[in-house]
Tab-separated table of C-alpha atoms and ligand atoms in Angstrom:
chain	number	residue	atom	x	y	z
A	24	MET	CA	0.000	0.000	0.000
A	25	LEU	CA	1.582	3.274	-1.159
A	26	PRO	CA	0.412	6.868	-1.137
A	27	LEU	CA	-0.720	7.921	-4.599
A	28	ASP	CA	1.706	10.353	-6.199
A	29	ASP	CA	3.294	10.775	-9.601
A	30	GLU	CA	5.879	8.082	-9.037
A	31	THR	CA	3.514	5.454	-7.589
A	32	ALA	CA	0.982	6.206	-10.345
A	33	GLU	CA	3.740	5.440	-12.865
A	34	TYR	CA	4.469	2.163	-11.066
A	35	ALA	CA	0.745	1.293	-11.056
A	36	ALA	CA	0.554	2.006	-14.795
A	37	LYS	CA	3.475	-0.324	-15.413
A	38	LEU	CA	1.816	-3.133	-13.445
A	39	LEU	CA	-1.502	-2.534	-15.216
A	40	ARG	CA	0.145	-2.665	-18.649
A	41	GLN	CA	1.719	-5.981	-17.610
A	42	GLY	CA	-1.769	-7.360	-16.931
A	43	GLU	CA	-1.721	-7.024	-13.139
A	44	VAL	CA	-4.539	-5.911	-10.857
A	45	VAL	CA	-4.084	-2.662	-8.879
A	46	ALA	CA	-6.447	-1.044	-6.350
A	47	ILE	CA	-7.052	2.639	-7.067
A	48	PRO	CA	-9.002	5.352	-5.265
A	49	THR	CA	-12.094	6.910	-6.810
A	50	GLU	CA	-14.508	9.499	-5.435
A	51	THR	CA	-17.210	6.831	-4.938
A	52	VAL	CA	-15.362	3.798	-3.568
A	53	TYR	CA	-11.959	2.201	-4.217
A	54	GLY	CA	-11.756	0.128	-7.411
A	55	LEU	CA	-9.866	-3.059	-8.283
A	56	ALA	CA	-8.494	-2.091	-11.682
A	57	ALA	CA	-7.164	-4.059	-14.650
A	58	ASN	CA	-6.683	-3.568	-18.413
A	59	ALA	CA	-10.213	-3.708	-19.862
A	60	PHE	CA	-8.875	-4.980	-23.209
A	61	SER	CA	-7.178	-8.039	-21.707
A	62	GLN	CA	-9.274	-11.090	-20.821
A	63	GLU	CA	-6.382	-12.503	-18.801
A	64	ALA	CA	-6.130	-9.327	-16.694
A	65	VAL	CA	-9.902	-9.080	-16.236
A	66	ALA	CA	-10.059	-12.723	-15.160
A	67	LYS	CA	-7.661	-11.838	-12.323
A	68	ILE	CA	-10.224	-9.346	-10.963
A	69	PHE	CA	-12.930	-12.019	-10.833
A	70	ALA	CA	-10.538	-14.467	-9.177
A	71	ALA	CA	-9.280	-11.992	-6.564
A	72	LYS	CA	-12.781	-10.858	-5.577
A	73	GLY	CA	-14.464	-14.252	-5.804
A	74	ARG	CA	-16.941	-12.448	-8.056
A	75	PRO	CA	-19.728	-14.369	-9.826
A	76	GLN	CA	-18.796	-14.687	-13.531
A	77	ASP	CA	-22.108	-13.217	-14.695
A	78	ASN	CA	-21.659	-9.872	-12.909
A	79	PRO	CA	-20.223	-7.316	-15.389
A	80	LEU	CA	-17.573	-4.690	-14.602
A	81	ILE	CA	-17.535	-0.921	-15.087
A	82	VAL	CA	-14.962	0.470	-17.536
A	83	HIS	CA	-13.170	3.638	-16.396
A	84	ILE	CA	-11.849	6.253	-18.811
A	85	ALA	CA	-9.930	9.478	-18.160
A	86	ASP	CA	-10.942	11.618	-21.134
A	87	LEU	CA	-13.963	11.896	-23.414
A	88	GLU	CA	-11.817	11.017	-26.467
A	89	ASP	CA	-11.420	7.557	-24.948
A	90	LEU	CA	-15.158	6.816	-25.037
A	91	THR	CA	-15.298	5.599	-28.652
A	92	ALA	CA	-12.644	2.957	-27.953
A	93	VAL	CA	-14.977	1.269	-25.431
A	94	ALA	CA	-18.441	2.337	-26.686
A	95	PRO	CA	-18.182	3.205	-30.400
A	96	ALA	CA	-21.849	4.074	-31.027
A	97	ALA	CA	-22.867	5.942	-27.887
A	98	PRO	CA	-26.160	7.778	-28.448
A	99	GLN	CA	-26.467	11.564	-28.301
A	100	ALA	CA	-27.944	11.322	-24.822
A	101	ALA	CA	-24.657	9.844	-23.600
A	102	GLY	CA	-22.814	12.914	-24.848
A	103	LEU	CA	-25.200	15.230	-23.011
A	104	LEU	CA	-24.860	13.260	-19.766
A	105	ALA	CA	-21.082	13.028	-20.061
A	106	LYS	CA	-20.913	16.793	-20.476
A	107	ALA	CA	-23.146	17.342	-17.449
A	108	PHE	CA	-21.836	14.714	-15.004
A	109	TRP	CA	-18.322	13.582	-16.038
A	110	PRO	CA	-15.927	13.346	-14.447
A	111	GLY	CA	-18.214	12.075	-11.704
A	112	PRO	CA	-20.280	9.277	-10.158
A	113	LEU	CA	-22.479	8.330	-13.139
A	114	THR	CA	-22.047	5.064	-15.075
A	115	LEU	CA	-23.653	4.821	-18.515
A	116	VAL	CA	-24.603	1.408	-19.900
A	117	LEU	CA	-23.711	1.584	-23.603
A	118	GLY	CA	-23.233	-0.717	-26.596
A	119	LYS	CA	-19.754	-2.159	-26.150
A	120	SER	CA	-16.727	-2.268	-28.398
A	121	PRO	CA	-15.650	-5.791	-29.467
A	122	ALA	CA	-12.155	-4.806	-28.316
A	123	LEU	CA	-13.232	-5.059	-24.665
A	124	ALA	CA	-12.385	-8.323	-22.930
A	125	PRO	CA	-15.498	-10.541	-22.914
A	126	GLY	CA	-15.348	-10.842	-19.123
A	127	VAL	CA	-15.970	-7.101	-18.725
A	128	SER	CA	-19.555	-7.387	-19.916
A	129	ALA	CA	-20.080	-10.956	-18.692
A	130	GLY	CA	-21.981	-11.989	-21.805
A	131	LEU	CA	-24.053	-8.790	-22.214
A	132	ALA	CA	-23.926	-6.686	-25.416
A	133	THR	CA	-23.315	-3.595	-23.296
A	134	ALA	CA	-20.615	-2.155	-21.062
A	135	GLY	CA	-20.945	0.233	-18.131
A	136	VAL	CA	-18.614	3.225	-18.622
A	137	ARG	CA	-17.676	6.087	-16.347
A	138	MET	CA	-15.065	8.807	-15.911
A	139	PRO	CA	-14.115	9.019	-12.219
A	140	ALA	CA	-13.807	12.444	-10.588
A	141	HIS	CA	-10.785	11.518	-8.435
A	142	PRO	CA	-7.876	13.193	-10.271
A	143	GLY	CA	-5.513	10.447	-9.070
A	144	ALA	CA	-7.676	7.787	-10.714
A	145	ARG	CA	-7.682	9.660	-14.011
A	146	GLY	CA	-3.923	10.148	-13.677
A	147	VAL	CA	-3.357	6.391	-13.415
A	148	ILE	CA	-5.668	5.712	-16.389
A	149	ARG	CA	-3.802	8.292	-18.527
A	150	LYS	CA	-0.392	6.933	-17.575
A	151	THR	CA	-1.564	3.390	-18.374
A	152	GLY	CA	-2.969	4.513	-21.720
A	153	LEU	CA	-5.774	1.947	-21.463
A	154	PRO	CA	-9.371	1.872	-20.216
A	155	LEU	CA	-9.509	0.163	-16.834
A	156	ALA	CA	-12.185	-2.299	-15.771
A	157	ALA	CA	-12.744	-1.763	-12.050
A	158	PRO	CA	-15.359	-3.151	-9.696
A	159	SER	CA	-15.404	-2.017	-6.094
A	160	ALA	CA	-12.237	-3.283	-4.379
A	161	ASN	CA	-13.912	-5.556	-1.815
A	162	LEU	CA	-14.177	-9.320	-1.604
A	163	SER	CA	-17.490	-10.277	-3.194
A	164	GLY	CA	-20.268	-9.779	-0.640
A	165	ARG	CA	-18.241	-7.502	1.674
A	166	PRO	CA	-19.013	-3.794	2.091
A	167	SER	CA	-17.362	-1.597	-0.550
A	168	PRO	CA	-14.072	0.059	0.515
A	169	THR	CA	-14.042	3.802	1.128
A	170	CYS	CA	-10.374	4.025	2.145
A	171	ALA	CA	-7.165	2.176	1.328
A	172	ALA	CA	-7.149	0.388	4.720
A	173	HIS	CA	-10.458	-1.318	3.807
A	174	VAL	CA	-8.864	-2.641	0.612
A	175	LEU	CA	-5.924	-3.940	2.626
A	176	GLN	CA	-8.331	-5.782	4.956
A	177	ASP	CA	-9.702	-7.745	1.982
A	178	PHE	CA	-6.660	-8.097	-0.310
A	179	ALA	CA	-3.454	-8.056	1.767
A	180	GLY	CA	-0.994	-10.379	0.030
A	181	LYS	CA	-3.416	-11.062	-2.837
A	182	ILE	CA	-2.724	-8.130	-5.184
A	183	PRO	CA	0.587	-6.389	-5.911
A	184	LEU	CA	-0.388	-2.770	-5.174
A	185	ILE	CA	-2.960	-0.604	-3.394
A	186	LEU	CA	-2.725	3.134	-4.100
A	187	ASP	CA	-3.857	5.279	-1.184
A	188	GLY	CA	-5.565	8.417	-2.463
A	189	GLY	CA	-7.389	9.348	0.736
A	190	PRO	CA	-10.961	8.605	1.762
A	191	SER	CA	-13.613	8.330	-0.959
A	192	ILE	CA	-15.629	11.529	-0.731
A	193	VAL	CA	-18.976	10.221	-2.032
A	194	GLY	CA	-18.796	6.862	-0.271
A	195	VAL	CA	-21.407	4.898	-2.253
A	196	GLU	CA	-20.931	3.508	-5.751
A	197	SER	CA	-21.889	5.393	-8.907
A	198	THR	CA	-25.410	5.726	-10.283
A	199	VAL	CA	-25.819	3.110	-13.051
A	200	LEU	CA	-28.025	4.320	-15.916
A	201	ALA	CA	-29.233	2.185	-18.830
A	202	LEU	CA	-29.866	4.271	-21.964
A	203	GLU	CA	-30.975	1.519	-24.336
A	204	ASP	CA	-34.689	2.376	-24.767
A	205	GLU	CA	-36.206	4.354	-21.912
A	206	PRO	CA	-33.562	5.701	-19.490
A	207	VAL	CA	-33.670	3.700	-16.265
A	208	VAL	CA	-31.526	3.907	-13.154
A	209	LEU	CA	-30.413	0.375	-12.345
A	210	ARG	CA	-28.428	1.397	-9.253
A	211	PRO	CA	-29.037	4.678	-7.385
A	212	GLY	CA	-26.056	6.847	-6.501
A	213	PHE	CA	-25.124	10.459	-5.847
A	214	VAL	CA	-26.509	11.542	-9.249
A	215	THR	CA	-30.328	11.266	-9.104
A	216	ALA	CA	-32.899	10.367	-11.776
A	217	ALA	CA	-34.352	13.882	-11.452
A	218	GLU	CA	-30.950	15.432	-12.231
A	219	ILE	CA	-30.535	13.123	-15.250
A	220	ALA	CA	-34.089	13.881	-16.451
A	221	GLU	CA	-33.323	17.589	-16.245
A	222	VAL	CA	-30.365	17.181	-18.617
A	223	LEU	CA	-32.145	14.809	-21.019
A	224	GLN	CA	-35.419	16.736	-20.906
A	225	ALA	CA	-37.094	13.320	-20.745
A	226	PRO	CA	-38.525	11.133	-17.992
A	227	VAL	CA	-36.075	8.856	-16.183
A	228	ARG	CA	-37.303	6.140	-13.855
A	229	TYR	CA	-35.790	3.917	-11.196
A	230	SER	CA	-35.765	0.176	-11.770
A	231	LYS	CA	-38.052	-1.460	-9.233
A	232	THR	CA	-35.097	-3.591	-8.106
A	233	VAL	CA	-33.724	-0.418	-6.457
A	234	THR	CA	-36.080	-0.945	-3.505
A	235	ALA	CA	-37.446	-4.470	-4.009
A	236	PRO	CA	-35.832	-7.880	-4.401
A	237	LEU	CA	-36.005	-9.586	-7.798
A	238	ALA	CA	-39.088	-11.735	-8.211
A	239	LYS	CA	-38.391	-15.476	-8.338
A	240	GLY	CA	-37.158	-16.371	-11.826
A	241	GLU	CA	-36.920	-12.715	-12.938
A	242	ALA	CA	-33.797	-11.877	-14.979
A	243	ALA	CA	-31.632	-9.047	-13.608
A	244	ARG	CA	-30.943	-6.201	-16.050
A	245	SER	CA	-28.037	-5.274	-13.846
A	246	PRO	CA	-26.715	-8.598	-12.620
A	247	GLY	CA	-25.083	-6.976	-9.580
A	248	THR	CA	-28.537	-6.282	-8.165
A	249	LYS	CA	-29.318	-9.936	-7.604
A	250	TYR	CA	-26.593	-10.678	-5.087
A	251	ARG	CA	-26.737	-10.004	-1.369
A	252	HIS	CA	-24.325	-7.123	-1.090
A	253	TYR	CA	-22.598	-5.038	1.507
A	254	ALA	CA	-23.343	-7.720	4.023
A	255	PRO	CA	-21.735	-7.559	7.430
A	256	ILE	CA	-21.532	-10.805	9.398
A	257	ALA	CA	-24.385	-9.672	11.674
A	258	ASP	CA	-28.079	-9.912	10.803
A	259	LEU	CA	-29.312	-6.417	9.985
A	260	SER	CA	-32.873	-5.108	10.091
A	261	LEU	CA	-34.056	-1.627	9.154
A	262	ILE	CA	-36.328	-0.218	11.821
A	263	LYS	CA	-38.435	2.574	10.349
A	264	GLY	CA	-39.859	5.350	12.474
A	265	ASP	CA	-38.716	8.221	14.654
A	266	PHE	CA	-36.152	8.008	17.470
A	267	LYS	CA	-38.744	7.215	20.154
A	268	ALA	CA	-40.410	4.508	18.088
A	269	PHE	CA	-36.990	2.975	17.398
A	270	CYS	CA	-36.086	2.863	21.104
A	271	ASN	CA	-39.440	1.356	22.077
A	272	TRP	CA	-39.278	-1.281	19.381
A	273	ALA	CA	-35.659	-2.174	20.239
A	274	LYS	CA	-36.488	-2.552	23.943
A	275	GLY	CA	-39.209	-5.046	23.030
A	276	HIS	CA	-36.822	-7.075	20.841
A	277	PRO	CA	-33.663	-7.841	22.820
A	278	ASN	CA	-31.047	-10.017	21.154
A	279	PRO	CA	-27.567	-11.317	22.030
A	280	GLY	CA	-24.765	-9.272	20.471
A	281	LEU	CA	-27.194	-6.501	19.630
A	282	TRP	CA	-25.892	-3.208	18.193
A	283	ALA	CA	-27.639	-0.216	16.707
A	284	LEU	CA	-26.580	1.596	13.533
A	285	CYS	CA	-27.879	5.082	14.209
A	286	TYR	CA	-27.580	8.751	13.274
A	287	THR	CA	-24.693	10.876	14.560
A	288	GLY	CA	-25.294	12.131	18.101
A	289	GLU	CA	-27.686	9.318	19.065
A	290	GLU	CA	-25.028	6.767	20.061
A	291	LYS	CA	-25.125	7.489	23.800
A	292	LYS	CA	-28.901	7.907	24.044
A	293	LEU	CA	-29.739	4.379	22.930
A	294	PRO	CA	-30.381	1.364	25.169
A	295	MET	CA	-27.696	-0.713	23.379
A	296	PRO	CA	-24.166	-0.149	22.034
A	297	ALA	CA	-24.325	1.869	18.843
A	298	LEU	CA	-22.343	3.176	15.872
A	299	ALA	CA	-23.374	6.142	13.754
A	300	TYR	CA	-23.305	6.127	9.935
A	301	GLY	CA	-24.169	9.786	9.290
A	302	SER	CA	-26.394	12.679	10.291
A	303	LEU	CA	-30.180	12.564	10.125
A	304	GLY	CA	-31.404	14.411	7.030
A	305	ASP	CA	-27.884	14.650	5.558
A	306	SER	CA	-27.647	12.050	2.793
A	307	ALA	CA	-24.083	13.088	1.886
A	308	SER	CA	-22.777	12.314	5.369
A	309	GLN	CA	-24.724	9.031	5.444
A	310	SER	CA	-23.202	7.979	2.086
A	311	ALA	CA	-19.729	8.918	3.233
A	312	GLY	CA	-19.998	6.954	6.495
A	313	LEU	CA	-22.110	3.933	5.630
A	314	PHE	CA	-19.608	1.352	4.405
A	315	ALA	CA	-17.012	2.128	7.095
A	316	ALA	CA	-19.751	1.664	9.710
A	317	LEU	CA	-20.767	-1.703	8.229
A	318	ARG	CA	-17.152	-2.893	8.369
A	319	ARG	CA	-16.839	-1.626	11.926
A	320	LEU	CA	-19.861	-3.714	12.986
A	321	ASP	CA	-17.926	-6.832	12.034
A	322	GLU	CA	-14.896	-5.673	13.992
A	323	VAL	CA	-16.893	-5.095	17.186
A	324	GLY	CA	-18.510	-8.522	16.848
A	325	ALA	CA	-22.101	-7.387	16.390
A	326	GLN	CA	-24.463	-10.333	15.865
A	327	THR	CA	-27.751	-8.495	15.408
A	328	VAL	CA	-28.010	-4.904	14.181
A	329	TYR	CA	-31.023	-2.619	14.256
A	330	VAL	CA	-30.580	0.219	11.780
A	331	ARG	CA	-32.211	3.587	12.397
A	332	TRP	CA	-34.104	4.685	9.300
A	333	GLU	CA	-36.546	7.580	9.248
A	334	ALA	CA	-37.824	8.060	5.697
A	335	GLU	CA	-36.528	7.707	2.167
A	336	ASP	CA	-36.486	10.409	-0.488
A	337	GLU	CA	-34.615	10.725	-3.765
A	338	LYS	CA	-31.453	12.127	-2.178
A	339	ASN	CA	-31.002	9.282	0.314
A	340	LEU	CA	-32.184	6.533	-2.045
A	341	ALA	CA	-28.622	5.310	-2.646
A	342	VAL	CA	-28.073	4.798	1.093
A	343	TYR	CA	-31.510	3.179	1.476
A	344	ASN	CA	-30.753	0.808	-1.428
A	345	ARG	CA	-27.422	-0.298	0.147
A	346	LEU	CA	-29.012	-0.733	3.580
A	347	LEU	CA	-31.883	-2.790	2.146
A	348	ARG	CA	-29.362	-5.129	0.563
A	349	ALA	CA	-27.212	-5.333	3.680
A	350	ALA	CA	-30.396	-6.238	5.570
A	351	ALA	CA	-31.547	-8.721	2.908
A	352	PHE	CA	-34.728	-6.581	2.674
A	353	ARG	CA	-35.745	-7.055	6.332
A	354	VAL	CA	-37.697	-3.881	7.148
A	355	VAL	CA	-39.838	-3.268	10.230
A	356	GLN	CA	-42.266	-0.393	10.777
A	357	ALA	CA	-41.768	0.545	14.434
B	18	LIG	O1	-18.623	3.821	-8.276
B	18	LIG	C1	-18.460	2.775	-8.900
B	18	LIG	O2	-19.175	2.476	-9.878
B	18	LIG	C2	-17.344	1.844	-8.447
B	18	LIG	C3	-16.006	2.547	-8.678
B	18	LIG	C4	-14.832	1.637	-8.445
B	18	LIG	O3	-15.982	3.109	-9.956
B	18	LIG	N1	-17.411	0.583	-9.131
B	18	LIG	C5	-18.398	-0.315	-8.843
B	18	LIG	O4	-18.306	-1.505	-9.540
B	18	LIG	O5	-19.275	-0.122	-8.046
B	18	LIG	P1	-19.081	-2.820	-9.131
B	18	LIG	O6	-18.565	-3.870	-10.004
B	18	LIG	O7	-18.967	-3.040	-7.686
B	18	LIG	O8	-20.554	-2.543	-9.559
B	18	LIG	C6	-20.885	-2.526	-10.918
B	18	LIG	C7	-22.375	-2.520	-11.059
B	18	LIG	C8	-22.965	-3.903	-10.846
B	18	LIG	O9	-24.202	-3.794	-10.186
B	18	LIG	C9	-23.136	-4.402	-12.269
B	18	LIG	O10	-24.144	-5.372	-12.391
B	18	LIG	C10	-23.478	-3.124	-13.007
B	18	LIG	O11	-22.696	-2.136	-12.396
B	18	LIG	N2	-23.106	-3.187	-14.417
B	18	LIG	C11	-21.870	-3.195	-14.962
B	18	LIG	N3	-21.928	-3.311	-16.290
B	18	LIG	C12	-23.239	-3.404	-16.613
B	18	LIG	C13	-23.954	-3.566	-17.836
B	18	LIG	N4	-23.325	-3.691	-18.989
B	18	LIG	N5	-25.317	-3.614	-17.780
B	18	LIG	C14	-25.957	-3.501	-16.595
B	18	LIG	N6	-25.331	-3.353	-15.413
B	18	LIG	C15	-23.993	-3.315	-15.418
B	19	LIG	MG1	-19.348	-3.776	-5.855
């Protein structure tokens, strides 16, 4: 693990050109990067993460000129969205170039593409001179990493290099948008459907899998949505209601190894040990703190976790979506 600077970025680029896997910072979460044109390199990502083979990867580019090399026939809408949101936490699902390694798209005709806002990430991509496939740099099923130390927890001794570029500012993964027919958000992130609709001057909807599990036998448009994600070892439940309702409900449902995941400032007022993930009503602080808090719950040995949740709106939908998955969709109205 090395701090990201010009010299270490050069070293990373050399490893990446040789077909190695390198963990890099982005503004959303850390990514496990490899040459998106090399099937051998991409296969190393799947092996290191223990990732299901049918879950496609996002391709990262540093400059708009690089888009045609990965998505040669991107529609006009993609250009508008790139201008509005790149570099930044929006992934566009586009028709893929045959030059991409088949593993990147895991059998789909499309590839997810984004330009990360972290200047260090773009620096590594430019020095490598290749688009980089990069899923979140966690073992499959573990919470996504929002700092280099999280990556080290999962990959110490398993990959040659982790570049430390500081904490990920956004803290949840990018918004994934499919543009094929009607624009649909497959995964909510910092960029909202309303913001995308404003740029496209067209309606944009959320896939129903954003807040509901796939029906039995239903095919996933975004294969990543079908796996239990972000799962700490403990059993999580979302307890909906205000602070008083939460406390009353929790008192009536004692459990061994019980912890609360609450809002900042509530830790000491609760009848059980608690960790905060962000401030009530402040979706940015909740995004930034969520994954670190989930990892911390494992470290403290929590067995059952009651998560404070007041109400969802479009701004906190990304956090709600991650919590629902961490809780395997167990939600209680207190
Ligand atoms: O913010 C991010 O997007 C981070 C950083 C590292 O850039 N990356 C990330 O990658 O979250 P990953 O692999 O953890 O999540 C990729 C998501 C999955 O849900 C996957 O199914 C979806 O994007 N995806 C990728 N390519 C797709 C495609 N062609 N069609 C539909 N969904 C796709
Ligand atoms: Mg991931």
